[in-house]
Amino acid sequence: MLVATLYGPVYRRLTVLGVLRKATDEVRLAEQQAFHRIEDTMQCEDLHYYTPTNQIFTACEDSVLPRFKWFPPLGNLEGPVDSTGSIHVIDPRTMKSTRLAFENFAGPLVTHGIEVLDDPDSPDAVYIFVVNHLPNMVYYHAGPHSQEIPKARSQVELFHHILGTKTARHVRSIRHPLIVTPNDIIAESPLSFYVTNDHFYRDGFKRHIEDLFPAAKWSNIVHVQLDSLESEQAETGVDAKVALTGLQNNNGLGHGQSKGELLISSAISGIMYRGRTNPETRNISIVDEVHFDSSIDNPSYYTDPYRTSSEDASGYVLAGLLRCIDLAKTHANPNGKDGVMVWYTRPKAAKEEGGVVEWETRLIFEDDGTNIRSSSTALLVPIEPKPQEKKKAWLFVTGFVSESVIAVEVLL
């Protein structure tokens, strides 16, 4: 009886970690369809599709090697570094990336999750939030007895971009003691946003415990409220409170099917949670969850613009690792190989109103790490359907240590 009780959770854990999995014999490039590698898009951890202009926003590194020495989310803490990443705009029609030149910002910028938000005061502009994993110079100046001082001093950078231009103006930096291990961001307004702390511990043995044991649900999501956008000090006018606890390794955030739906990924658990925010309390409540057979990262929702009452290809898209277990030995290796998996899921028609939601999930992309190393975000961009043909979309995939964003054509 005990063996039967333990078998399910243990097998599930081994499956998510990829312990018993290897790449399929023939590397699947999305049904062997068209394949594009987007130039000048190194290690872009997050992607955001901006529907009004049919563009993809992302934040990338400008060289490959520094991340393998300094990237706190992977436990790479050989600092300090002074590299400055960049914000890019990808055009799905040309498969070209354009860099945005910074105004009023000199770096450093160690990029991670991003968010793109309409400017409520200007229809032709957006705000761009970017997680920045700065080294904590207090630690490096404190000498060899500074173990109690954190090595990283991560914060959030806020930029303003006028659509159609090639610049991004730095508005302000945002830092608060509750923003400890920031990963991803969802913004409600230029002054209000949610940010995940993917671990409670920044490094060391206890951080490994967080990854290994499902009961170690110590990470959280924090809501941040700003008094003003006009501040030269990162900690000035910043109010924050914990909005959600009780999830293991909550990681990526995404916009859901409706305005009030918030998507949260528990990366190491392979679970996507659908939640809702409460404007009065600023808390998040969990509605339901969807399980996947791999680790997962930043979730996205695809709205089918060609949907009909009888055919709707809208659904959730999540990227993960083929063998998450290998990350322990590849995370600091520039020559490592991390395979990827991308899932596409949508709810089946409910058998009865108010019943439990059943999900139809399938793997739409897999790679052994040859064409792309690691995947942290995947999103779909629609392709206009042709008569008598199945619906297709461009699948864009990127990873935290990938050398470029890739795009492949997939059937929906």
mmCIF file of C-alpha atoms in Angstrom:
data_model
loop_
_atom_site.group_PDB
_atom_site.id
_atom_site.type_symbol
_atom_site.label_atom_id
_atom_site.label_comp_id
_atom_site.label_asym_id
_atom_site.label_seq_id
_atom_site.Cartn_x
_atom_site.Cartn_y
_atom_site.Cartn_z
ATOM 1 C CA MET A 1 0.000 0.000 0.000
ATOM 2 C CA LEU A 2 2.814 2.397 0.915
ATOM 3 C CA VAL A 3 4.666 1.579 -2.303
ATOM 4 C CA ALA A 4 1.537 2.268 -4.340
ATOM 5 C CA THR A 5 1.015 5.569 -2.519
ATOM 6 C CA LEU A 6 4.567 6.722 -3.153
ATOM 7 C CA TYR A 7 4.846 5.442 -6.721
ATOM 8 C CA GLY A 8 2.583 8.060 -8.311
ATOM 9 C CA PRO A 9 4.272 11.195 -6.905
ATOM 10 C CA VAL A 10 7.776 9.769 -7.406
ATOM 11 C CA TYR A 11 7.084 8.749 -11.004
ATOM 12 C CA ARG A 12 5.535 12.153 -11.658
ATOM 13 C CA ARG A 13 8.648 13.875 -10.282
ATOM 14 C CA LEU A 14 11.000 11.753 -12.373
ATOM 15 C CA THR A 15 8.914 12.492 -15.466
ATOM 16 C CA VAL A 16 8.963 16.263 -14.956
ATOM 17 C CA LEU A 17 12.710 16.255 -14.321
ATOM 18 C CA GLY A 18 13.233 14.178 -17.462
ATOM 19 C CA VAL A 19 15.241 11.520 -15.641
ATOM 20 C CA LEU A 20 13.949 8.715 -17.873
ATOM 21 C CA ARG A 21 13.601 10.788 -21.038
ATOM 22 C CA LYS A 22 15.770 11.464 -24.049
ATOM 23 C CA ALA A 23 15.108 13.248 -27.318
ATOM 24 C CA THR A 24 13.126 11.365 -29.926
ATOM 25 C CA ASP A 25 15.181 9.591 -32.604
ATOM 26 C CA GLU A 26 14.359 12.247 -35.162
ATOM 27 C CA VAL A 27 14.573 15.761 -33.784
ATOM 28 C CA ARG A 28 11.139 17.251 -34.285
ATOM 29 C CA LEU A 29 11.226 20.653 -35.899
ATOM 30 C CA ALA A 30 7.492 21.216 -35.516
ATOM 31 C CA GLU A 31 6.304 18.666 -38.070
ATOM 32 C CA GLN A 32 9.404 19.389 -40.196
ATOM 33 C CA GLN A 33 8.030 22.731 -41.332
ATOM 34 C CA ALA A 34 9.773 26.043 -42.055
ATOM 35 C CA PHE A 35 12.487 27.059 -39.600
ATOM 36 C CA HIS A 36 14.011 30.483 -38.894
ATOM 37 C CA ARG A 37 16.800 31.592 -36.586
ATOM 38 C CA ILE A 38 16.441 35.256 -35.565
ATOM 39 C CA GLU A 39 19.826 36.972 -35.685
ATOM 40 C CA ASP A 40 21.118 39.096 -32.787
ATOM 41 C CA THR A 41 18.821 37.603 -30.137
ATOM 42 C CA MET A 42 21.152 36.010 -27.592
ATOM 43 C CA GLN A 43 19.792 34.560 -24.340
ATOM 44 C CA CYS A 44 16.457 36.376 -24.518
ATOM 45 C CA GLU A 45 14.715 34.727 -21.560
ATOM 46 C CA ASP A 46 11.246 36.180 -22.157
ATOM 47 C CA LEU A 47 9.049 37.167 -25.114
ATOM 48 C CA HIS A 48 5.920 39.318 -25.313
ATOM 49 C CA TYR A 49 3.709 39.470 -28.392
ATOM 50 C CA TYR A 50 2.209 42.926 -28.801
ATOM 51 C CA THR A 51 -0.913 42.398 -30.901
ATOM 52 C CA PRO A 52 -1.669 46.029 -31.951
ATOM 53 C CA THR A 53 1.569 46.295 -33.946
ATOM 54 C CA ASN A 54 2.172 42.575 -34.604
ATOM 55 C CA GLN A 55 5.577 42.739 -32.905
ATOM 56 C CA ILE A 56 7.440 40.699 -30.323
ATOM 57 C CA PHE A 57 9.319 42.477 -27.537
ATOM 58 C CA THR A 58 12.215 40.820 -25.754
ATOM 59 C CA ALA A 59 15.251 41.597 -23.600
ATOM 60 C CA CYS A 60 18.521 39.888 -24.513
ATOM 61 C CA GLU A 61 22.184 39.661 -23.635
ATOM 62 C CA ASP A 62 24.822 41.130 -25.929
ATOM 63 C CA SER A 63 27.377 38.344 -25.507
ATOM 64 C CA VAL A 64 27.090 34.656 -24.677
ATOM 65 C CA LEU A 65 29.766 33.954 -22.057
ATOM 66 C CA PRO A 66 28.989 36.354 -19.145
ATOM 67 C CA ARG A 67 25.736 34.563 -18.268
ATOM 68 C CA PHE A 68 27.616 31.364 -17.455
ATOM 69 C CA LYS A 69 29.521 33.223 -14.748
ATOM 70 C CA TRP A 70 26.839 35.639 -13.536
ATOM 71 C CA PHE A 71 23.144 34.842 -13.667
ATOM 72 C CA PRO A 72 21.629 34.498 -10.169
ATOM 73 C CA PRO A 73 18.511 32.574 -11.345
ATOM 74 C CA LEU A 74 20.818 29.691 -12.352
ATOM 75 C CA GLY A 75 23.026 30.013 -9.283
ATOM 76 C CA ASN A 76 25.848 31.460 -11.395
ATOM 77 C CA LEU A 77 27.335 33.982 -8.977
ATOM 78 C CA GLU A 78 30.920 34.553 -10.103
ATOM 79 C CA GLY A 79 30.608 38.323 -10.074
ATOM 80 C CA PRO A 80 30.734 41.129 -10.321
ATOM 81 C CA VAL A 81 29.876 41.803 -13.949
ATOM 82 C CA ASP A 82 29.171 45.009 -15.808
ATOM 83 C CA SER A 83 27.594 43.679 -19.005
ATOM 84 C CA THR A 84 24.661 45.559 -20.473
ATOM 85 C CA GLY A 85 21.962 43.676 -22.336
ATOM 86 C CA SER A 86 19.456 45.189 -24.722
ATOM 87 C CA ILE A 87 15.771 45.414 -25.597
ATOM 88 C CA HIS A 88 14.754 44.130 -29.026
ATOM 89 C CA VAL A 89 11.668 44.226 -31.229
ATOM 90 C CA ILE A 90 11.118 41.252 -33.547
ATOM 91 C CA ASP A 91 9.003 41.567 -36.688
ATOM 92 C CA PRO A 92 7.293 38.196 -37.369
ATOM 93 C CA ARG A 93 6.762 39.170 -41.010
ATOM 94 C CA THR A 94 10.460 39.646 -41.784
ATOM 95 C CA MET A 95 11.912 37.496 -38.972
ATOM 96 C CA LYS A 96 14.267 40.392 -38.193
ATOM 97 C CA SER A 97 15.210 41.843 -34.815
ATOM 98 C CA THR A 98 15.724 45.555 -34.165
ATOM 99 C CA ARG A 99 17.613 46.837 -31.129
ATOM 100 C CA LEU A 100 16.252 49.760 -29.167
ATOM 101 C CA ALA A 101 18.926 52.278 -28.232
ATOM 102 C CA PHE A 102 18.778 53.306 -24.580
ATOM 103 C CA GLU A 103 18.185 56.878 -23.510
ATOM 104 C CA ASN A 104 19.112 57.949 -19.973
ATOM 105 C CA PHE A 105 20.509 54.489 -19.175
ATOM 106 C CA ALA A 106 24.074 53.187 -19.210
ATOM 107 C CA GLY A 107 23.670 49.818 -17.462
ATOM 108 C CA PRO A 108 24.624 47.305 -16.271
ATOM 109 C CA LEU A 109 21.599 45.283 -17.402
ATOM 110 C CA VAL A 110 21.489 41.522 -16.803
ATOM 111 C CA THR A 111 18.165 40.644 -18.390
ATOM 112 C CA HIS A 112 15.485 38.173 -17.332
ATOM 113 C CA GLY A 113 11.669 38.533 -17.396
ATOM 114 C CA ILE A 114 9.957 41.454 -19.127
ATOM 115 C CA GLU A 115 6.494 42.977 -19.417
ATOM 116 C CA VAL A 116 5.003 45.278 -22.054
ATOM 117 C CA LEU A 117 2.161 47.598 -21.067
ATOM 118 C CA ASP A 118 0.126 50.122 -23.049
ATOM 119 C CA ASP A 119 0.820 53.716 -22.070
ATOM 120 C CA PRO A 120 -2.576 54.848 -20.717
ATOM 121 C CA ASP A 121 -1.789 58.433 -21.736
ATOM 122 C CA SER A 122 -0.513 57.746 -25.249
ATOM 123 C CA PRO A 123 -1.937 55.250 -27.768
ATOM 124 C CA ASP A 124 1.337 55.084 -29.691
ATOM 125 C CA ALA A 125 3.605 54.193 -26.769
ATOM 126 C CA VAL A 126 4.280 51.385 -24.285
ATOM 127 C CA TYR A 127 6.065 50.876 -20.994
ATOM 128 C CA ILE A 128 8.590 48.038 -20.789
ATOM 129 C CA PHE A 129 9.479 46.453 -17.438
ATOM 130 C CA VAL A 130 12.736 44.463 -17.311
ATOM 131 C CA VAL A 131 14.170 42.394 -14.443
ATOM 132 C CA ASN A 132 17.816 43.361 -13.889
ATOM 133 C CA HIS A 133 20.097 41.044 -11.883
ATOM 134 C CA LEU A 134 22.752 43.444 -10.646
ATOM 135 C CA PRO A 135 25.658 42.313 -8.476
ATOM 136 C CA ASN A 136 25.626 43.695 -4.941
ATOM 137 C CA MET A 137 28.795 45.764 -4.771
ATOM 138 C CA VAL A 138 28.494 45.963 -0.975
ATOM 139 C CA TYR A 139 29.253 42.232 -0.876
ATOM 140 C CA TYR A 140 32.307 42.539 -3.097
ATOM 141 C CA HIS A 141 33.677 45.485 -1.124
ATOM 142 C CA ALA A 142 33.092 43.800 2.237
ATOM 143 C CA GLY A 143 35.913 41.284 1.886
ATOM 144 C CA PRO A 144 36.098 37.555 2.653
ATOM 145 C CA HIS A 145 33.845 37.690 5.742
ATOM 146 C CA SER A 146 30.737 38.873 3.930
ATOM 147 C CA GLN A 147 28.752 35.615 3.741
ATOM 148 C CA GLU A 148 25.672 37.233 5.300
ATOM 149 C CA ILE A 149 25.530 39.894 2.597
ATOM 150 C CA PRO A 150 23.746 38.759 -0.594
ATOM 151 C CA LYS A 151 25.837 38.648 -3.755
ATOM 152 C CA ALA A 152 22.997 39.929 -5.952
ATOM 153 C CA ARG A 153 20.989 43.135 -5.721
ATOM 154 C CA SER A 154 18.305 42.482 -8.296
ATOM 155 C CA GLN A 155 15.809 45.163 -9.259
ATOM 156 C CA VAL A 156 13.336 46.148 -11.965
ATOM 157 C CA GLU A 157 14.011 48.687 -14.706
ATOM 158 C CA LEU A 158 11.169 50.643 -16.294
ATOM 159 C CA PHE A 159 11.496 52.008 -19.834
ATOM 160 C CA HIS A 160 9.195 54.014 -22.100
ATOM 161 C CA HIS A 161 9.077 53.336 -25.830
ATOM 162 C CA ILE A 162 7.273 55.216 -28.587
ATOM 163 C CA LEU A 163 6.098 52.618 -31.083
ATOM 164 C CA GLY A 164 7.824 52.786 -34.437
ATOM 165 C CA THR A 165 10.975 54.429 -33.062
ATOM 166 C CA LYS A 166 14.294 52.755 -32.288
ATOM 167 C CA THR A 167 14.815 54.060 -28.760
ATOM 168 C CA ALA A 168 13.722 53.216 -25.220
ATOM 169 C CA ARG A 169 13.918 55.891 -22.532
ATOM 170 C CA HIS A 170 14.755 54.774 -19.011
ATOM 171 C CA VAL A 171 12.073 56.040 -16.622
ATOM 172 C CA ARG A 172 13.340 54.727 -13.285
ATOM 173 C CA SER A 173 14.746 51.762 -11.361
ATOM 174 C CA ILE A 174 12.643 49.927 -8.762
ATOM 175 C CA ARG A 175 14.059 48.126 -5.734
ATOM 176 C CA HIS A 176 12.485 46.846 -2.502
ATOM 177 C CA PRO A 177 13.561 44.367 0.228
ATOM 178 C CA LEU A 178 10.714 42.033 -0.787
ATOM 179 C CA ILE A 179 12.075 41.802 -4.343
ATOM 180 C CA VAL A 180 14.685 39.131 -3.637
ATOM 181 C CA THR A 181 14.944 36.679 -6.543
ATOM 182 C CA PRO A 182 12.774 38.346 -9.222
ATOM 183 C CA ASN A 183 11.926 36.313 -12.277
ATOM 184 C CA ASP A 184 8.939 37.663 -14.199
ATOM 185 C CA ILE A 185 6.496 40.576 -14.150
ATOM 186 C CA ILE A 186 2.830 41.284 -14.871
ATOM 187 C CA ALA A 187 1.858 44.962 -14.799
ATOM 188 C CA GLU A 188 -1.544 46.468 -14.070
ATOM 189 C CA SER A 189 -0.431 50.038 -14.744
ATOM 190 C CA PRO A 190 2.865 51.945 -14.957
ATOM 191 C CA LEU A 191 2.661 52.307 -11.164
ATOM 192 C CA SER A 192 1.470 48.813 -10.226
ATOM 193 C CA PHE A 193 2.829 45.343 -10.991
ATOM 194 C CA TYR A 194 3.307 41.797 -9.708
ATOM 195 C CA VAL A 195 6.719 40.099 -9.646
ATOM 196 C CA THR A 196 7.648 36.509 -8.826
ATOM 197 C CA ASN A 197 10.439 35.557 -6.448
ATOM 198 C CA ASP A 198 11.382 32.145 -7.836
ATOM 199 C CA HIS A 199 13.310 31.122 -4.692
ATOM 200 C CA PHE A 200 13.333 32.136 -1.054
ATOM 201 C CA TYR A 201 17.071 31.488 -0.793
ATOM 202 C CA ARG A 202 19.459 33.127 -3.225
ATOM 203 C CA ASP A 203 22.104 30.381 -3.102
ATOM 204 C CA GLY A 204 23.496 27.534 -1.037
ATOM 205 C CA PHE A 205 22.179 24.223 0.226
ATOM 206 C CA LYS A 206 18.733 25.515 1.191
ATOM 207 C CA ARG A 207 18.158 26.743 -2.351
ATOM 208 C CA HIS A 208 18.801 23.192 -3.586
ATOM 209 C CA ILE A 209 16.244 21.952 -1.050
ATOM 210 C CA GLU A 210 13.697 24.296 -2.628
ATOM 211 C CA ASP A 211 14.276 22.658 -6.000
ATOM 212 C CA LEU A 212 14.341 19.044 -4.862
ATOM 213 C CA PHE A 213 11.455 18.755 -2.424
ATOM 214 C CA PRO A 214 7.856 19.500 -3.506
ATOM 215 C CA ALA A 215 6.949 20.456 0.066
ATOM 216 C CA ALA A 216 9.442 23.346 -0.016
ATOM 217 C CA LYS A 217 6.846 25.872 -1.147
ATOM 218 C CA TRP A 218 8.748 28.937 0.009
ATOM 219 C CA SER A 219 8.734 31.181 -3.058
ATOM 220 C CA ASN A 220 6.184 33.974 -3.431
ATOM 221 C CA ILE A 221 4.684 36.653 -5.637
ATOM 222 C CA VAL A 222 4.961 40.281 -4.578
ATOM 223 C CA HIS A 223 2.753 43.199 -5.549
ATOM 224 C CA VAL A 224 4.577 46.501 -6.020
ATOM 225 C CA GLN A 225 2.939 49.923 -5.923
ATOM 226 C CA LEU A 226 4.851 53.054 -6.926
ATOM 227 C CA ASP A 227 4.097 56.542 -5.683
ATOM 228 C CA SER A 228 5.610 58.167 -8.733
ATOM 229 C CA LEU A 229 7.470 57.484 -11.955
ATOM 230 C CA GLU A 230 9.709 60.448 -11.232
ATOM 231 C CA SER A 231 12.434 59.180 -8.930
ATOM 232 C CA GLU A 232 16.199 59.047 -9.239
ATOM 233 C CA GLN A 233 16.448 56.617 -6.311
ATOM 234 C CA ALA A 234 15.390 53.009 -6.901
ATOM 235 C CA GLU A 235 13.935 52.560 -3.398
ATOM 236 C CA THR A 236 12.053 55.856 -3.197
ATOM 237 C CA GLY A 237 8.253 55.698 -3.305
ATOM 238 C CA VAL A 238 8.118 51.893 -3.559
ATOM 239 C CA ASP A 239 5.511 50.008 -1.521
ATOM 240 C CA ALA A 240 5.349 46.212 -1.705
ATOM 241 C CA LYS A 241 3.445 43.354 -0.098
ATOM 242 C CA VAL A 242 3.355 39.586 -0.543
ATOM 243 C CA ALA A 243 0.382 38.705 -2.766
ATOM 244 C CA LEU A 244 0.673 34.900 -2.914
ATOM 245 C CA THR A 245 2.552 32.138 -1.106
ATOM 246 C CA GLY A 246 2.358 28.358 -1.049
ATOM 247 C CA LEU A 247 3.695 27.460 -4.510
ATOM 248 C CA GLN A 248 6.977 25.730 -5.216
ATOM 249 C CA ASN A 249 9.369 27.660 -7.451
ATOM 250 C CA ASN A 250 6.737 30.035 -8.863
ATOM 251 C CA ASN A 251 8.499 31.341 -11.888
ATOM 252 C CA GLY A 252 6.969 32.794 -15.037
ATOM 253 C CA LEU A 253 3.877 34.989 -15.225
ATOM 254 C CA GLY A 254 1.561 35.468 -18.179
ATOM 255 C CA HIS A 255 -1.657 37.105 -19.287
ATOM 256 C CA GLY A 256 -4.539 34.666 -19.553
ATOM 257 C CA GLN A 257 -7.670 34.316 -21.615
ATOM 258 C CA SER A 258 -9.454 37.235 -19.966
ATOM 259 C CA LYS A 259 -8.306 40.500 -18.433
ATOM 260 C CA GLY A 260 -8.591 39.198 -14.886
ATOM 261 C CA GLU A 261 -6.824 35.893 -15.515
ATOM 262 C CA LEU A 262 -3.214 35.605 -14.365
ATOM 263 C CA LEU A 263 -1.008 32.664 -15.373
ATOM 264 C CA ILE A 264 1.670 31.379 -12.995
ATOM 265 C CA SER A 265 4.164 28.607 -13.667
ATOM 266 C CA SER A 266 5.715 26.394 -11.032
ATOM 267 C CA ALA A 267 8.808 25.569 -13.068
ATOM 268 C CA ILE A 268 10.262 22.596 -11.224
ATOM 269 C CA SER A 269 6.797 21.090 -10.597
ATOM 270 C CA GLY A 270 5.611 21.322 -14.206
ATOM 271 C CA ILE A 271 2.366 23.008 -13.142
ATOM 272 C CA MET A 272 0.625 26.047 -14.611
ATOM 273 C CA TYR A 273 -1.797 27.779 -12.259
ATOM 274 C CA ARG A 274 -4.608 30.025 -13.377
ATOM 275 C CA GLY A 275 -5.266 32.759 -10.865
ATOM 276 C CA ARG A 276 -7.125 35.998 -10.308
ATOM 277 C CA THR A 277 -6.065 39.236 -8.704
ATOM 278 C CA ASN A 278 -8.047 41.179 -6.118
ATOM 279 C CA PRO A 279 -7.734 44.948 -6.716
ATOM 280 C CA GLU A 280 -8.719 45.763 -3.139
ATOM 281 C CA THR A 281 -6.383 43.419 -1.259
ATOM 282 C CA ARG A 282 -3.756 43.157 -4.057
ATOM 283 C CA ASN A 283 -3.704 39.407 -3.359
ATOM 284 C CA ILE A 284 -3.828 36.559 -5.885
ATOM 285 C CA SER A 285 -6.157 33.570 -5.585
ATOM 286 C CA ILE A 286 -5.639 30.295 -7.465
ATOM 287 C CA VAL A 287 -8.547 29.076 -9.618
ATOM 288 C CA ASP A 288 -7.185 25.801 -11.015
ATOM 289 C CA GLU A 289 -4.038 24.117 -12.310
ATOM 290 C CA VAL A 290 -2.757 22.212 -15.346
ATOM 291 C CA HIS A 291 0.022 19.596 -15.152
ATOM 292 C CA PHE A 292 2.706 19.024 -17.788
ATOM 293 C CA ASP A 293 5.273 16.258 -18.246
ATOM 294 C CA SER A 294 8.311 18.546 -18.089
ATOM 295 C CA SER A 295 9.510 21.622 -16.291
ATOM 296 C CA ILE A 296 7.775 24.745 -17.607
ATOM 297 C CA ASP A 297 8.550 28.434 -17.603
ATOM 298 C CA ASN A 298 6.883 31.622 -18.846
ATOM 299 C CA PRO A 299 3.281 30.865 -19.909
ATOM 300 C CA SER A 300 1.492 32.610 -22.769
ATOM 301 C CA TYR A 301 -2.039 32.536 -24.138
ATOM 302 C CA TYR A 302 -2.783 32.406 -27.857
ATOM 303 C CA THR A 303 -6.020 34.016 -29.013
ATOM 304 C CA ASP A 304 -7.081 32.590 -32.375
ATOM 305 C CA PRO A 305 -8.093 35.621 -34.503
ATOM 306 C CA TYR A 306 -9.722 33.281 -37.041
ATOM 307 C CA ARG A 307 -11.850 31.362 -34.546
ATOM 308 C CA THR A 308 -15.406 30.394 -35.316
ATOM 309 C CA SER A 309 -18.157 28.939 -33.174
ATOM 310 C CA SER A 310 -17.189 25.472 -34.379
ATOM 311 C CA GLU A 311 -13.408 25.839 -34.552
ATOM 312 C CA ASP A 312 -11.286 27.745 -32.055
ATOM 313 C CA ALA A 313 -7.531 27.139 -31.825
ATOM 314 C CA SER A 314 -7.018 29.441 -28.825
ATOM 315 C CA GLY A 315 -4.920 27.902 -26.079
ATOM 316 C CA TYR A 316 -2.030 28.105 -23.639
ATOM 317 C CA VAL A 317 1.594 27.679 -24.720
ATOM 318 C CA LEU A 318 4.394 26.687 -22.347
ATOM 319 C CA ALA A 319 8.072 25.990 -22.899
ATOM 320 C CA GLY A 320 10.225 23.715 -20.778
ATOM 321 C CA LEU A 321 13.323 21.551 -20.679
ATOM 322 C CA LEU A 322 13.652 18.061 -22.107
ATOM 323 C CA ARG A 323 15.794 17.003 -19.141
ATOM 324 C CA CYS A 324 15.598 19.551 -16.358
ATOM 325 C CA ILE A 325 17.715 17.204 -14.234
ATOM 326 C CA ASP A 326 20.744 18.006 -16.426
ATOM 327 C CA LEU A 327 20.647 21.709 -15.584
ATOM 328 C CA ALA A 328 22.577 20.993 -12.386
ATOM 329 C CA LYS A 329 25.649 20.151 -14.480
ATOM 330 C CA THR A 330 25.109 22.375 -17.544
ATOM 331 C CA HIS A 331 24.072 25.707 -15.989
ATOM 332 C CA ALA A 332 27.612 27.118 -15.924
ATOM 333 C CA ASN A 333 28.933 25.316 -19.005
ATOM 334 C CA PRO A 334 29.038 27.386 -22.225
ATOM 335 C CA ASN A 335 29.342 24.141 -24.196
ATOM 336 C CA GLY A 336 26.448 22.357 -22.508
ATOM 337 C CA LYS A 337 23.380 21.050 -24.295
ATOM 338 C CA ASP A 338 19.852 21.518 -22.941
ATOM 339 C CA GLY A 339 16.973 20.065 -24.949
ATOM 340 C CA VAL A 340 13.555 21.695 -25.113
ATOM 341 C CA MET A 341 9.860 20.842 -25.137
ATOM 342 C CA VAL A 342 6.932 23.130 -25.977
ATOM 343 C CA TRP A 343 3.372 22.297 -24.941
ATOM 344 C CA TYR A 344 0.055 23.539 -26.285
ATOM 345 C CA THR A 345 -3.046 22.994 -24.170
ATOM 346 C CA ARG A 346 -6.679 24.039 -24.211
ATOM 347 C CA PRO A 347 -9.734 23.058 -22.201
ATOM 348 C CA LYS A 348 -12.064 20.471 -23.629
ATOM 349 C CA ALA A 349 -15.740 21.252 -23.890
ATOM 350 C CA ALA A 350 -17.191 20.985 -20.394
ATOM 351 C CA LYS A 351 -19.423 17.973 -19.837
ATOM 352 C CA GLU A 352 -21.557 19.981 -17.472
ATOM 353 C CA GLU A 353 -21.595 23.568 -16.299
ATOM 354 C CA GLY A 354 -19.428 24.085 -13.233
ATOM 355 C CA GLY A 355 -17.722 20.716 -13.665
ATOM 356 C CA VAL A 356 -13.999 20.002 -13.467
ATOM 357 C CA VAL A 357 -12.123 21.322 -16.499
ATOM 358 C CA GLU A 358 -10.473 18.629 -18.603
ATOM 359 C CA TRP A 359 -7.491 19.562 -20.740
ATOM 360 C CA GLU A 360 -6.310 18.572 -24.191
ATOM 361 C CA THR A 361 -2.517 18.848 -24.145
ATOM 362 C CA ARG A 362 -0.008 18.001 -26.845
ATOM 363 C CA LEU A 363 3.670 18.480 -27.551
ATOM 364 C CA ILE A 364 4.068 20.808 -30.544
ATOM 365 C CA PHE A 365 7.846 21.218 -30.563
ATOM 366 C CA GLU A 366 10.821 19.256 -29.321
ATOM 367 C CA ASP A 367 14.542 19.641 -29.851
ATOM 368 C CA ASP A 368 17.542 17.859 -28.351
ATOM 369 C CA GLY A 369 19.423 21.144 -27.930
ATOM 370 C CA THR A 370 20.945 21.136 -31.408
ATOM 371 C CA ASN A 371 18.774 23.874 -32.914
ATOM 372 C CA ILE A 372 18.071 25.749 -29.693
ATOM 373 C CA ARG A 373 19.621 25.326 -26.263
ATOM 374 C CA SER A 374 17.049 25.719 -23.456
ATOM 375 C CA SER A 375 13.521 27.094 -23.699
ATOM 376 C CA SER A 376 11.929 29.467 -21.223
ATOM 377 C CA THR A 377 9.263 31.134 -23.378
ATOM 378 C CA ALA A 378 7.200 30.122 -26.386
ATOM 379 C CA LEU A 379 4.390 32.014 -28.066
ATOM 380 C CA LEU A 380 2.267 31.720 -31.182
ATOM 381 C CA VAL A 381 1.777 34.329 -33.902
ATOM 382 C CA PRO A 382 -1.165 33.650 -36.241
ATOM 383 C CA ILE A 383 -0.884 32.743 -39.920
ATOM 384 C CA GLU A 384 -3.904 33.528 -42.076
ATOM 385 C CA PRO A 385 -5.496 30.181 -42.935
ATOM 386 C CA LYS A 386 -5.929 29.001 -46.499
ATOM 387 C CA PRO A 387 -9.152 27.350 -47.669
ATOM 388 C CA GLN A 388 -9.368 23.633 -46.931
ATOM 389 C CA GLU A 389 -6.125 23.676 -44.903
ATOM 390 C CA LYS A 390 -5.551 23.187 -41.201
ATOM 391 C CA LYS A 391 -4.782 26.255 -39.133
ATOM 392 C CA LYS A 392 -1.126 27.129 -38.673
ATOM 393 C CA ALA A 393 0.878 29.590 -36.609
ATOM 394 C CA TRP A 394 4.463 30.685 -36.168
ATOM 395 C CA LEU A 395 5.874 29.315 -32.940
ATOM 396 C CA PHE A 396 8.613 31.522 -31.474
ATOM 397 C CA VAL A 397 10.846 29.854 -28.891
ATOM 398 C CA THR A 398 13.639 31.309 -26.783
ATOM 399 C CA GLY A 399 15.721 30.232 -23.806
ATOM 400 C CA PHE A 400 17.749 31.658 -20.951
ATOM 401 C CA VAL A 401 20.973 30.307 -22.521
ATOM 402 C CA SER A 402 19.890 30.034 -26.165
ATOM 403 C CA GLU A 403 22.068 31.622 -28.826
ATOM 404 C CA SER A 404 19.049 32.963 -30.694
ATOM 405 C CA VAL A 405 15.275 33.042 -30.820
ATOM 406 C CA ILE A 406 13.899 30.549 -33.324
ATOM 407 C CA ALA A 407 10.609 30.438 -35.220
ATOM 408 C CA VAL A 408 8.952 27.343 -36.659
ATOM 409 C CA GLU A 409 5.649 26.761 -38.396
ATOM 410 C CA VAL A 410 3.242 24.540 -36.458
ATOM 411 C CA LEU A 411 -0.178 23.028 -37.013
ATOM 412 C CA LEU A 412 -2.836 23.971 -34.470
#
